[in-house]
Tab-separated table of C-alpha atoms in Angstrom:
chain	number	residue	atom	x	y	z
A	1	MET	CA	3.575	-72.666	30.222
A	2	SER	CA	0.218	-71.380	28.702
A	3	PHE	CA	-1.932	-68.771	30.597
A	4	ILE	CA	-5.574	-68.935	29.480
A	5	THR	CA	-8.273	-66.397	30.506
A	6	PHE	CA	-11.914	-65.838	29.550
A	7	THR	CA	-13.164	-62.285	29.007
A	8	ARG	CA	-16.099	-60.136	28.259
A	9	ASN	CA	-15.588	-56.354	27.784
A	10	SER	CA	-12.558	-56.584	30.040
A	11	GLY	CA	-10.120	-54.349	28.034
A	12	ARG	CA	-8.590	-52.265	30.751
A	13	ARG	CA	-8.425	-55.028	33.185
A	14	LEU	CA	-7.006	-57.406	30.518
A	15	LYS	CA	-4.079	-54.936	29.543
A	16	LEU	CA	-3.067	-55.005	33.532
A	17	LEU	CA	-3.345	-58.812	33.645
A	18	LEU	CA	-1.350	-59.481	30.624
A	19	GLU	CA	1.261	-57.072	31.460
A	20	ASN	CA	1.843	-58.991	34.739
A	21	VAL	CA	1.945	-62.528	33.000
A	22	LYS	CA	3.668	-61.763	29.579
A	23	ASP	CA	7.353	-62.505	30.909
A	24	VAL	CA	6.485	-65.833	32.737
A	25	VAL	CA	4.436	-67.705	30.214
A	26	ASP	CA	5.026	-69.127	26.568
A	27	GLU	CA	1.815	-68.642	25.251
A	28	ILE	CA	-1.403	-66.394	26.069
A	29	ILE	CA	-4.821	-67.464	25.048
A	30	VAL	CA	-7.737	-65.095	25.511
A	31	ILE	CA	-11.401	-66.694	25.098
A	32	ASP	CA	-13.589	-63.726	24.413
A	33	GLY	CA	-17.433	-63.762	24.888
A	34	TYR	CA	-19.109	-61.139	22.528
A	35	ARG	CA	-17.102	-58.027	23.493
A	36	THR	CA	-17.891	-54.487	22.734
A	37	ASP	CA	-14.630	-53.072	23.525
A	38	ASP	CA	-11.111	-53.215	22.608
A	39	THR	CA	-10.290	-56.436	24.449
A	40	VAL	CA	-9.236	-58.351	21.300
A	41	GLU	CA	-6.967	-55.672	20.126
A	42	ILE	CA	-5.247	-55.476	23.444
A	43	ALA	CA	-5.052	-59.256	23.460
A	44	LYS	CA	-3.356	-59.322	20.155
A	45	SER	CA	-0.835	-56.647	20.933
A	46	TYR	CA	0.377	-59.060	23.642
A	47	GLY	CA	0.555	-61.907	21.266
A	48	ALA	CA	-2.495	-63.633	22.459
A	49	ASN	CA	-4.225	-66.326	20.358
C-alpha cells in the first residue's frame, strides 16, 4: 500500500505523520510545494520518494 501526501513547509507535522504510517505502508510519496524548511530532508529520512 502506498501513502501519498502533499506538503508545503510542513516539516514538524510531516515527521509526526510519517512516524505514524511508516510501519503500515510499503511506500511513502511526498509531493512538496516550494518548501523553505526541512520537509524534503525529513521525508527522505523516512524513505520517501
